[in-house]
Coordinates of C-alpha atoms and ligand atoms in Angstrom, one line a residue:
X1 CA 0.0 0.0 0.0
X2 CA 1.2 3.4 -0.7
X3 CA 3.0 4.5 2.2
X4 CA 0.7 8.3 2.7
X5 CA 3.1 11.1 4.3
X6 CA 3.1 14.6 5.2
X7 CA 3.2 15.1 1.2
X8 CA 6.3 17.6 1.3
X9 CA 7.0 16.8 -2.0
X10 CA 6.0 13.7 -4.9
X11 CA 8.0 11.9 -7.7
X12 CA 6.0 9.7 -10.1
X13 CA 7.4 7.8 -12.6
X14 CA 4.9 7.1 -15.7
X15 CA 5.9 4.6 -17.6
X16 CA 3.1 4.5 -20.5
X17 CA 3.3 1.3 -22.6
X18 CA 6.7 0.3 -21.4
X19 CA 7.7 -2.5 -18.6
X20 CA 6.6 -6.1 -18.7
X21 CA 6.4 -8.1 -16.0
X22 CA 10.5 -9.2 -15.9
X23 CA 11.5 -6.0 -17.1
X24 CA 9.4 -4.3 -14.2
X25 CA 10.7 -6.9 -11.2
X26 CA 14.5 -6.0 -13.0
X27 CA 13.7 -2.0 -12.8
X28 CA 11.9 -2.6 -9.1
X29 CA 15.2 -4.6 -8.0
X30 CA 17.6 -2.1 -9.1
X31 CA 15.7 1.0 -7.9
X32 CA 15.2 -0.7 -4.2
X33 CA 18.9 -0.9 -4.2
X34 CA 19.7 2.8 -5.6
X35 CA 17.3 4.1 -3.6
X36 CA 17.0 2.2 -0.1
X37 CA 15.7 5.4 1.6
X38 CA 13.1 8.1 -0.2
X39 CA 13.9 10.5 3.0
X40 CA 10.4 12.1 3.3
X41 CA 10.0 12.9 -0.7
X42 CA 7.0 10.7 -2.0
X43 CA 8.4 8.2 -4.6
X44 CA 5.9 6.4 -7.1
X45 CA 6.1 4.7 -10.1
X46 CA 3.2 4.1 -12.5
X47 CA 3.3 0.8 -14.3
X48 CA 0.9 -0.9 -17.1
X49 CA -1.7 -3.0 -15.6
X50 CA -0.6 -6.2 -16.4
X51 CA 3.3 -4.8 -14.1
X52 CA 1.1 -3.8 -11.3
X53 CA 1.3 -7.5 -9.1
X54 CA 5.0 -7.3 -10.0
X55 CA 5.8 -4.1 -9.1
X56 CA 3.6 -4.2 -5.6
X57 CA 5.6 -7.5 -4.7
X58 CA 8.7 -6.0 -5.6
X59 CA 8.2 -2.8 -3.5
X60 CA 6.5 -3.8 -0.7
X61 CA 8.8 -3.9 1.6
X62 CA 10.1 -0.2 0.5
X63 CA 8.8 3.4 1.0
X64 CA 7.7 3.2 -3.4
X65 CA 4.4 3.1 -3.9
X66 CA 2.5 2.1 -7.2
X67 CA 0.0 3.9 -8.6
X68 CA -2.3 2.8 -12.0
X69 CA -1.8 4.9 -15.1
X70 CA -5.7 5.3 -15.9
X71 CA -9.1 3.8 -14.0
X72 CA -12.9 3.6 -14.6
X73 CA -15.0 5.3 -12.6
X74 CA -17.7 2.8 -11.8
X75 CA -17.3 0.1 -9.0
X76 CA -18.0 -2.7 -11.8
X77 CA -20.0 -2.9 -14.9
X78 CA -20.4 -3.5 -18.7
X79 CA -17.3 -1.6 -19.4
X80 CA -15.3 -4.2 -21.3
X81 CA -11.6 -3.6 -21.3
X82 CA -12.0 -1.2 -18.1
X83 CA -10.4 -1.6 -14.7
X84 CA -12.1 -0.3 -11.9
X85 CA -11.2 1.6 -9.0
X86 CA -11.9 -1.1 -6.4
X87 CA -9.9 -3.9 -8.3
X88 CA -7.0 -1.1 -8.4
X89 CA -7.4 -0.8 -4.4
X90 CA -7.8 -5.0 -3.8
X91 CA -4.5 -5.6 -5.0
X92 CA -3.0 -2.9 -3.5
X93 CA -2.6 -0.1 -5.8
X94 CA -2.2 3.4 -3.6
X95 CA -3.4 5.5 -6.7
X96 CA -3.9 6.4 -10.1
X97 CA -3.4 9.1 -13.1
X98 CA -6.3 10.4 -14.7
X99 CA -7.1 12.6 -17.8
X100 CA -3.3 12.1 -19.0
X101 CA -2.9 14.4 -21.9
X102 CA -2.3 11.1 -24.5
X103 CA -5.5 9.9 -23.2
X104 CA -7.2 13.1 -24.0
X105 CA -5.4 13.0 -27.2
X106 CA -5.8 9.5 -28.7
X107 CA -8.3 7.8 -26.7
X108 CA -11.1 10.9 -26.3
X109 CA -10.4 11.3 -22.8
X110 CA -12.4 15.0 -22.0
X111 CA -12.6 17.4 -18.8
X112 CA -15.9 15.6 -18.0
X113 CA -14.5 11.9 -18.0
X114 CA -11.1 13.2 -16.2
X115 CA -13.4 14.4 -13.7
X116 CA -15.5 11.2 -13.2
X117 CA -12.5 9.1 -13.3
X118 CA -11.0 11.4 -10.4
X119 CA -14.2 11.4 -8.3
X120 CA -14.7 7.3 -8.1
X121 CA -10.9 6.4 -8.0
X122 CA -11.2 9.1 -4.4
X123 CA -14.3 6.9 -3.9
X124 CA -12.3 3.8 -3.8
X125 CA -9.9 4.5 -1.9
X126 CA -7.0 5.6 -4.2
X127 CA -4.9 8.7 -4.6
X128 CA -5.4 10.9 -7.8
X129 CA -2.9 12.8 -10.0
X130 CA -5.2 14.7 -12.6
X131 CA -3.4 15.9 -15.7
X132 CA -4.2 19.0 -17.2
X133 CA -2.1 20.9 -19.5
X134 CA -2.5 23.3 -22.8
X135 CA -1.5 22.2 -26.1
X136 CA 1.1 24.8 -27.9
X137 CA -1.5 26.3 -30.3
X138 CA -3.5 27.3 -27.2
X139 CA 0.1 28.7 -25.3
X140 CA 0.6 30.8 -28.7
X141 CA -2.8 31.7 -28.6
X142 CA -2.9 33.0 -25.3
X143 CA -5.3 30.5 -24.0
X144 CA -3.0 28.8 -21.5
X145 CA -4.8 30.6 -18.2
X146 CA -8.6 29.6 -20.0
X147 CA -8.0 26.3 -20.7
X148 CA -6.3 25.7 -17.0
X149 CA -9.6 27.1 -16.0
X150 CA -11.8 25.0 -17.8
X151 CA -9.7 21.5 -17.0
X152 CA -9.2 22.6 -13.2
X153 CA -13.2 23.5 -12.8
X154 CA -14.4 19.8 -13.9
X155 CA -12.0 18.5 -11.6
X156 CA -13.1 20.3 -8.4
X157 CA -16.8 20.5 -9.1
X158 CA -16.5 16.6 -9.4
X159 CA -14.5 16.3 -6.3
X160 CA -15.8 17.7 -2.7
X161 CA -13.6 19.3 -0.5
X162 CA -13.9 16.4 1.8
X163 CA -12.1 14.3 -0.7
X164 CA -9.1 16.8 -1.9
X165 CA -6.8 15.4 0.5
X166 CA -6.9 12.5 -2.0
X167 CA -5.9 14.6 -4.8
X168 CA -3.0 15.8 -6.9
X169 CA -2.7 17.5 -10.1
X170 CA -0.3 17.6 -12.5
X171 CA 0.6 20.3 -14.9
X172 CA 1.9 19.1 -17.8
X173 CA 2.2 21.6 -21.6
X174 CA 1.5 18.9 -23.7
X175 CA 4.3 20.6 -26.0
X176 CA 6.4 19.3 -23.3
X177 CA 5.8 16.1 -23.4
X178 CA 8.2 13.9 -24.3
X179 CA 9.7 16.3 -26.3
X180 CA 12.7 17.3 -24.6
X181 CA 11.3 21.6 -24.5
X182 CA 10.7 21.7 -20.7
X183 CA 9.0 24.7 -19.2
X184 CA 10.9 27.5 -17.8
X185 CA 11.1 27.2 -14.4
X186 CA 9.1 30.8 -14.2
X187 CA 6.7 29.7 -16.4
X188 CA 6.0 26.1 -14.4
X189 CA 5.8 28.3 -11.8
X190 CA 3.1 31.0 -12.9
X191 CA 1.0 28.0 -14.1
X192 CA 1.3 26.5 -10.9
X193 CA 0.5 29.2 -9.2
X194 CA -2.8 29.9 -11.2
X195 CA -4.0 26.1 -10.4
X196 CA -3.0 26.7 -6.7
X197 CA -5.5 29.9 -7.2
X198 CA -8.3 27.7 -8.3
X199 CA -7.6 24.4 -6.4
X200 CA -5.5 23.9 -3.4
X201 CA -3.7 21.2 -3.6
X202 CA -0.1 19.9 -4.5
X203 CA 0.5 20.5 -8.4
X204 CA 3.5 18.4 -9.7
X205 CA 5.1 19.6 -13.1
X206 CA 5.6 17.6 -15.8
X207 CA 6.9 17.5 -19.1
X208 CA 10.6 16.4 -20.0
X209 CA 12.1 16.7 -16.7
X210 CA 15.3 15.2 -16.6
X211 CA 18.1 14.6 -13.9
X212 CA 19.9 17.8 -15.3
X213 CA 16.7 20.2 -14.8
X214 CA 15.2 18.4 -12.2
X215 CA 16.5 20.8 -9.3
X216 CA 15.8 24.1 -11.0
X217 CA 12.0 23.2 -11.5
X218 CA 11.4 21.4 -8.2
X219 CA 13.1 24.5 -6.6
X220 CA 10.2 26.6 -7.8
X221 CA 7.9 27.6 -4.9
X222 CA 4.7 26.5 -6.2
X223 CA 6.4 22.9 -7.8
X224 CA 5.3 20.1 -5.6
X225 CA 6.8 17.9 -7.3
X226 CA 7.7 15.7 -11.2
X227 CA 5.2 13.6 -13.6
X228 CA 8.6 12.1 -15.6
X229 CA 8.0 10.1 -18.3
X230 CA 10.9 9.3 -20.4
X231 CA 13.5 9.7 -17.7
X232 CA 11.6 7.2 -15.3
X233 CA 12.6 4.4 -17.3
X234 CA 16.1 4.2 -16.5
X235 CA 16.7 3.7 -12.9
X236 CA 20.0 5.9 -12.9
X237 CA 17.8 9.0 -14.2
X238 CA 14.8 8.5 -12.3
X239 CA 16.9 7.7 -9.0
X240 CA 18.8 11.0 -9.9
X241 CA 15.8 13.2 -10.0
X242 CA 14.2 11.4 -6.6
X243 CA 17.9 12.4 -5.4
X244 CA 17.1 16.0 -6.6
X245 CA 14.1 16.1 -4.7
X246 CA 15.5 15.2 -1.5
X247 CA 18.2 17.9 -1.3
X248 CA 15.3 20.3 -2.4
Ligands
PGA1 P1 8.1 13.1 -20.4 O1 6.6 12.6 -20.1 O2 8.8 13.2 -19.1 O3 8.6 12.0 -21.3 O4 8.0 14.4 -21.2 C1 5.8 13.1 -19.1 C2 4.5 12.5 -19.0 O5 3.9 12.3 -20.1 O6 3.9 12.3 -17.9

């Protein structure tokens, strides 16, 4: 289960559609070796469903939690090819994303089903890291702050203040993703700061950090912490930025 802290800061490793089940135990070995202590930074890593059992076996005994990438919203159902909250929670899974911007982009993932998804994972039990993020037509068309808006608004009219403990969000330009253009840290940081106005809770940043930006961004004021993709693969990076975050 995910070990829950005073949240001073959070690290979470999404690995998309990377990491089967030997590769995952390999990566959960050598990343309970480099990293034997988290130190009071939150440390989780995101697997594909089918490297969830390996990767809570793997790092039970640790401070790592594992959160899902993605959940349903209903308890069960005729939702073929879903995974429900409560399954998520059974076996152990601390958390989940929701409303990541490639779901929004290739599977129609909106505001409105980010939202849902958000509500009934905080339902069952689990912690949430919403994404929300603007594309780069909407940065160049000055519609970063409106779109925020819009994305943040679903979220917390789906999710009572009761519940918010529960919740995280992450911002994450989707021009940023996987891209290798990372945010400024002053403009991760004026983002932030405009979700923090709407909705307050921790906002993690996302988008290409890597161990050699890592301490820049999560020295930002309003950074609670990374969403990495790409550079949670490797344990060396991934450990490197978890390092960052402790000396933060
Ligand atoms: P990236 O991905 O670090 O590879 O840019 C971040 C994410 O998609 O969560």
């Amino acid at each position: 289960m995910y070990p829950r802290k005073i949240r001073a800061m959070l690290i979470a490793g999404n690995w998309k559609m990377h990491k089967g089940s030997s590769e995952t135990r390999e990566f959960c070995a050598a990343l309970r070796a480099r990293l034997p202590t988290t130190e009071g930074v939150d440390v989780v890593v995101c697997p594909a469903y089918t490297s969830l059992h390996d990767a809570l076996g793997m790092l039970a005994v640790t401070e790592i939690g594992v959160f899902a990438q993605n959940t349903h919203w209903e308890r069960e159902g005729a939702y073929t090819g879903e995974i429900s909250p409560a399954m998520l929670h059974e076996i152990g899974v601390g958390g989940t994303l929701v409303g990541h911007s490639e779901r929004r982009q290739y599977f129609g993932e909106t505001d409105e089903s980010t939202a849902r998804r958000a509500q009934g994972a905080i339902g069952a039990g689990l912690d949430v890291i919403a994404c929300v993020g603007e594309t780069e037509s909407e940065r160049e068309a000055g519609e970063t702050e409106s779109v925020l808006r819009r994305q943040i608004r679903a979220i917390a009219d789906a999710v009572s203040e009761d519940d918010r403990d529960r919740l995280l969000i992450a911002y994450e330009p989707v021009w940023a993703i996987g891209t290798g253009k990372t945010a400024t840290p002053d403009l991760a940081e004026e983002a932030h700061r405009v979700i923090k106005g709407l909705l307050e809770v921790p906002v993690l940043y996302g988008g290409s950090v890597k161990p050699d930006n890592a301490a820049e961004l999560l020295g930002q004021p309003s950074v609670d912490g990374a969403l990495v993709g790409g550079a949670s693969l490797e344990v060396e990076s991934f450990a490197a930025i978890c390092q960052a975050a402790i000396h933060s």
